[in-house]
Amino acid sequence: MHADRDESAGTGGGAAGSTLLSKAREDAVTPYAEGDPILQVRDLAKHYPLTQGILFKRQIGAVRAVDGVDFDLYAGETLGIVGESGCGKSTVAKMLVHLERPTAGAIRYKGEDIAKLSGRALKAVRRNI
């Protein structure tokens, strides 16, 4: 899933105030500056291992719950995630507030990688997201 805001869309019409459009992935995530996205997500993925055996569990595969999610969220915007049951909506939400660790990807809040936060700093970010 690739998403970004539509610069040509007006502020009326949709509940989110902007339209999500597909676009090419941006590789670099830069430090936060005024006017930059508040929340940046790049290549977010969550894979759950499939194991076999009782005593010596060995991985025989993986379930790809979320794979390749990219989006930018700017101040004043609202993001809605829609999809079929079991498509990874709740998993994305849990990863955004770091209740679940992503298998791959980066989540930055105001330019700061939330994977490097803990304690009070992580709690403050969770409250703001």
PDB file of C-alpha atoms in Angstrom:
ATOM      1  CA  MET A   1       0.000   0.000   0.000  1.00  0.00           C
ATOM      2  CA  HIS A   2       1.455   3.346  -1.019  1.00  0.00           C
ATOM      3  CA  ALA A   3      -0.344   6.505  -0.035  1.00  0.00           C
ATOM      4  CA  ASP A   4       0.253  10.220   0.039  1.00  0.00           C
ATOM      5  CA  ARG A   5      -1.869  13.320   0.017  1.00  0.00           C
ATOM      6  CA  ASP A   6      -3.260  14.870  -3.144  1.00  0.00           C
ATOM      7  CA  GLU A   7      -1.859  18.399  -3.502  1.00  0.00           C
ATOM      8  CA  SER A   8      -4.529  19.290  -6.094  1.00  0.00           C
ATOM      9  CA  ALA A   9      -7.521  18.266  -3.978  1.00  0.00           C
ATOM     10  CA  GLY A  10      -9.502  20.881  -2.097  1.00  0.00           C
ATOM     11  CA  THR A  11     -10.134  20.683   1.626  1.00  0.00           C
ATOM     12  CA  GLY A  12     -13.830  19.929   1.242  1.00  0.00           C
ATOM     13  CA  GLY A  13     -15.593  16.819   0.136  1.00  0.00           C
ATOM     14  CA  GLY A  14     -13.992  14.043   2.148  1.00  0.00           C
ATOM     15  CA  ALA A  15     -14.012  13.252   5.841  1.00  0.00           C
ATOM     16  CA  ALA A  16     -10.225  13.102   5.819  1.00  0.00           C
ATOM     17  CA  GLY A  17      -9.920  16.462   4.061  1.00  0.00           C
ATOM     18  CA  SER A  18      -7.558  14.961   1.517  1.00  0.00           C
ATOM     19  CA  THR A  19      -7.465  12.169  -1.017  1.00  0.00           C
ATOM     20  CA  LEU A  20      -4.984   9.320  -0.804  1.00  0.00           C
ATOM     21  CA  LEU A  21      -3.150   8.608  -4.031  1.00  0.00           C
ATOM     22  CA  SER A  22      -0.626   5.995  -5.073  1.00  0.00           C
ATOM     23  CA  LYS A  23       2.877   7.250  -5.707  1.00  0.00           C
ATOM     24  CA  ALA A  24       6.454   6.069  -5.941  1.00  0.00           C
ATOM     25  CA  ARG A  25       8.112   5.199  -2.632  1.00  0.00           C
ATOM     26  CA  GLU A  26      10.479   7.780  -1.180  1.00  0.00           C
ATOM     27  CA  ASP A  27      13.633   6.102   0.092  1.00  0.00           C
ATOM     28  CA  ALA A  28      14.981   8.702   2.488  1.00  0.00           C
ATOM     29  CA  VAL A  29      13.283   9.750   5.696  1.00  0.00           C
ATOM     30  CA  THR A  30      14.709  13.056   6.877  1.00  0.00           C
ATOM     31  CA  PRO A  31      14.637  14.801  10.285  1.00  0.00           C
ATOM     32  CA  TYR A  32      11.472  16.743  11.167  1.00  0.00           C
ATOM     33  CA  ALA A  33      11.071  20.357  10.076  1.00  0.00           C
ATOM     34  CA  GLU A  34       8.000  22.603  10.056  1.00  0.00           C
ATOM     35  CA  GLY A  35       5.779  21.636   7.106  1.00  0.00           C
ATOM     36  CA  ASP A  36       7.142  18.087   6.968  1.00  0.00           C
ATOM     37  CA  PRO A  37       4.890  15.090   7.597  1.00  0.00           C
ATOM     38  CA  ILE A  38       4.200  14.482  11.287  1.00  0.00           C
ATOM     39  CA  LEU A  39       4.023  10.730  10.732  1.00  0.00           C
ATOM     40  CA  GLN A  40       6.134   8.945   8.106  1.00  0.00           C
ATOM     41  CA  VAL A  41       5.853   5.225   7.412  1.00  0.00           C
ATOM     42  CA  ARG A  42       8.217   3.479   5.000  1.00  0.00           C
ATOM     43  CA  ASP A  43       8.155  -0.172   3.856  1.00  0.00           C
ATOM     44  CA  LEU A  44       6.285  -1.326   6.974  1.00  0.00           C
ATOM     45  CA  ALA A  45       5.999  -5.112   7.199  1.00  0.00           C
ATOM     46  CA  LYS A  46       4.893  -7.675   9.771  1.00  0.00           C
ATOM     47  CA  HIS A  47       5.432 -11.378   9.126  1.00  0.00           C
ATOM     48  CA  TYR A  48       4.421 -14.076  11.614  1.00  0.00           C
ATOM     49  CA  PRO A  49       6.445 -17.312  11.540  1.00  0.00           C
ATOM     50  CA  LEU A  50       4.769 -20.656  10.827  1.00  0.00           C
ATOM     51  CA  THR A  51       6.414 -23.372  12.887  1.00  0.00           C
ATOM     52  CA  GLN A  52       6.281 -27.150  12.958  1.00  0.00           C
ATOM     53  CA  GLY A  53       7.099 -29.536  15.781  1.00  0.00           C
ATOM     54  CA  ILE A  54       6.344 -29.669  19.488  1.00  0.00           C
ATOM     55  CA  LEU A  55       9.726 -29.757  21.181  1.00  0.00           C
ATOM     56  CA  PHE A  56      12.032 -28.437  18.475  1.00  0.00           C
ATOM     57  CA  LYS A  57       9.954 -25.904  16.600  1.00  0.00           C
ATOM     58  CA  ARG A  58      11.352 -25.068  13.222  1.00  0.00           C
ATOM     59  CA  GLN A  59      10.086 -22.352  10.964  1.00  0.00           C
ATOM     60  CA  ILE A  60       8.468 -23.721   7.820  1.00  0.00           C
ATOM     61  CA  GLY A  61       7.108 -20.463   6.441  1.00  0.00           C
ATOM     62  CA  ALA A  62       5.635 -17.102   7.337  1.00  0.00           C
ATOM     63  CA  VAL A  63       2.280 -15.349   7.190  1.00  0.00           C
ATOM     64  CA  ARG A  64       2.602 -11.887   5.675  1.00  0.00           C
ATOM     65  CA  ALA A  65       0.100  -9.881   7.720  1.00  0.00           C
ATOM     66  CA  VAL A  66       1.371  -6.518   6.444  1.00  0.00           C
ATOM     67  CA  ASP A  67       3.825  -5.923   3.629  1.00  0.00           C
ATOM     68  CA  GLY A  68       5.168  -2.711   2.056  1.00  0.00           C
ATOM     69  CA  VAL A  69       3.043   0.021   3.678  1.00  0.00           C
ATOM     70  CA  ASP A  70       4.163   3.602   2.892  1.00  0.00           C
ATOM     71  CA  PHE A  71       2.432   6.872   3.771  1.00  0.00           C
ATOM     72  CA  ASP A  72       2.960  10.425   5.026  1.00  0.00           C
ATOM     73  CA  LEU A  73       0.520  12.137   7.375  1.00  0.00           C
ATOM     74  CA  TYR A  74       0.654  15.925   7.701  1.00  0.00           C
ATOM     75  CA  ALA A  75      -0.634  18.166  10.506  1.00  0.00           C
ATOM     76  CA  GLY A  76      -4.425  18.461  10.379  1.00  0.00           C
ATOM     77  CA  GLU A  77      -4.913  15.339   8.251  1.00  0.00           C
ATOM     78  CA  THR A  78      -6.778  12.218   9.297  1.00  0.00           C
ATOM     79  CA  LEU A  79      -5.917   8.755   8.031  1.00  0.00           C
ATOM     80  CA  GLY A  80      -8.518   6.046   7.552  1.00  0.00           C
ATOM     81  CA  ILE A  81      -7.454   2.453   6.963  1.00  0.00           C
ATOM     82  CA  VAL A  82     -10.084   0.274   5.305  1.00  0.00           C
ATOM     83  CA  GLY A  83     -10.047  -3.285   4.054  1.00  0.00           C
ATOM     84  CA  GLU A  84     -11.441  -6.763   4.403  1.00  0.00           C
ATOM     85  CA  SER A  85     -11.382  -8.704   7.636  1.00  0.00           C
ATOM     86  CA  GLY A  86      -7.908 -10.068   8.295  1.00  0.00           C
ATOM     87  CA  CYS A  87      -6.060  -7.789   5.858  1.00  0.00           C
ATOM     88  CA  GLY A  88      -3.784  -6.197   8.505  1.00  0.00           C
ATOM     89  CA  LYS A  89      -5.576  -2.999   9.576  1.00  0.00           C
ATOM     90  CA  SER A  90      -5.237  -3.677  13.317  1.00  0.00           C
ATOM     91  CA  THR A  91      -1.670  -4.880  12.874  1.00  0.00           C
ATOM     92  CA  VAL A  92      -0.727  -1.583  11.192  1.00  0.00           C
ATOM     93  CA  ALA A  93      -2.399   0.369  14.017  1.00  0.00           C
ATOM     94  CA  LYS A  94      -0.529  -1.635  16.671  1.00  0.00           C
ATOM     95  CA  MET A  95       2.783  -1.068  14.905  1.00  0.00           C
ATOM     96  CA  LEU A  96       2.135   2.692  14.612  1.00  0.00           C
ATOM     97  CA  VAL A  97       2.047   2.996  18.413  1.00  0.00           C
ATOM     98  CA  HIS A  98       4.775   0.356  18.837  1.00  0.00           C
ATOM     99  CA  LEU A  99       2.561  -2.187  20.597  1.00  0.00           C
ATOM    100  CA  GLU A 100       3.911  -4.637  18.014  1.00  0.00           C
ATOM    101  CA  ARG A 101       7.365  -4.550  16.501  1.00  0.00           C
ATOM    102  CA  PRO A 102       7.471  -4.498  12.711  1.00  0.00           C
ATOM    103  CA  THR A 103       9.429  -7.183  10.893  1.00  0.00           C
ATOM    104  CA  ALA A 104      10.788  -4.457   8.607  1.00  0.00           C
ATOM    105  CA  GLY A 105      10.309  -0.792   7.847  1.00  0.00           C
ATOM    106  CA  ALA A 106      10.492   2.547   9.614  1.00  0.00           C
ATOM    107  CA  ILE A 107       7.951   4.619  11.523  1.00  0.00           C
ATOM    108  CA  ARG A 108       8.920   8.193  12.319  1.00  0.00           C
ATOM    109  CA  TYR A 109       6.951  10.640  14.436  1.00  0.00           C
ATOM    110  CA  LYS A 110       8.161  14.213  13.914  1.00  0.00           C
ATOM    111  CA  GLY A 111      11.348  12.836  12.383  1.00  0.00           C
ATOM    112  CA  GLU A 112      12.174  10.505  15.280  1.00  0.00           C
ATOM    113  CA  ASP A 113      12.273   6.726  14.811  1.00  0.00           C
ATOM    114  CA  ILE A 114       9.769   5.342  17.339  1.00  0.00           C
ATOM    115  CA  ALA A 115      11.630   2.007  17.474  1.00  0.00           C
ATOM    116  CA  LYS A 116      14.407   3.789  19.385  1.00  0.00           C
ATOM    117  CA  LEU A 117      12.035   5.223  22.010  1.00  0.00           C
ATOM    118  CA  SER A 118      11.128   3.699  25.354  1.00  0.00           C
ATOM    119  CA  GLY A 119       9.494   4.637  28.633  1.00  0.00           C
ATOM    120  CA  ARG A 120       8.100   8.140  28.918  1.00  0.00           C
ATOM    121  CA  ALA A 121       9.180   9.195  25.431  1.00  0.00           C
ATOM    122  CA  LEU A 122       7.294   6.285  23.837  1.00  0.00           C
ATOM    123  CA  LYS A 123       4.261   6.946  26.047  1.00  0.00           C
ATOM    124  CA  ALA A 124       4.193  10.597  24.921  1.00  0.00           C
ATOM    125  CA  VAL A 125       4.375   9.593  21.240  1.00  0.00           C
ATOM    126  CA  ARG A 126       1.566   7.043  21.722  1.00  0.00           C
ATOM    127  CA  ARG A 127      -0.607   9.735  23.281  1.00  0.00           C
ATOM    128  CA  ASN A 128      -0.025  12.064  20.315  1.00  0.00           C
ATOM    129  CA  ILE A 129      -0.508   9.477  17.573  1.00  0.00           C
TER     130      ILE A 129
END
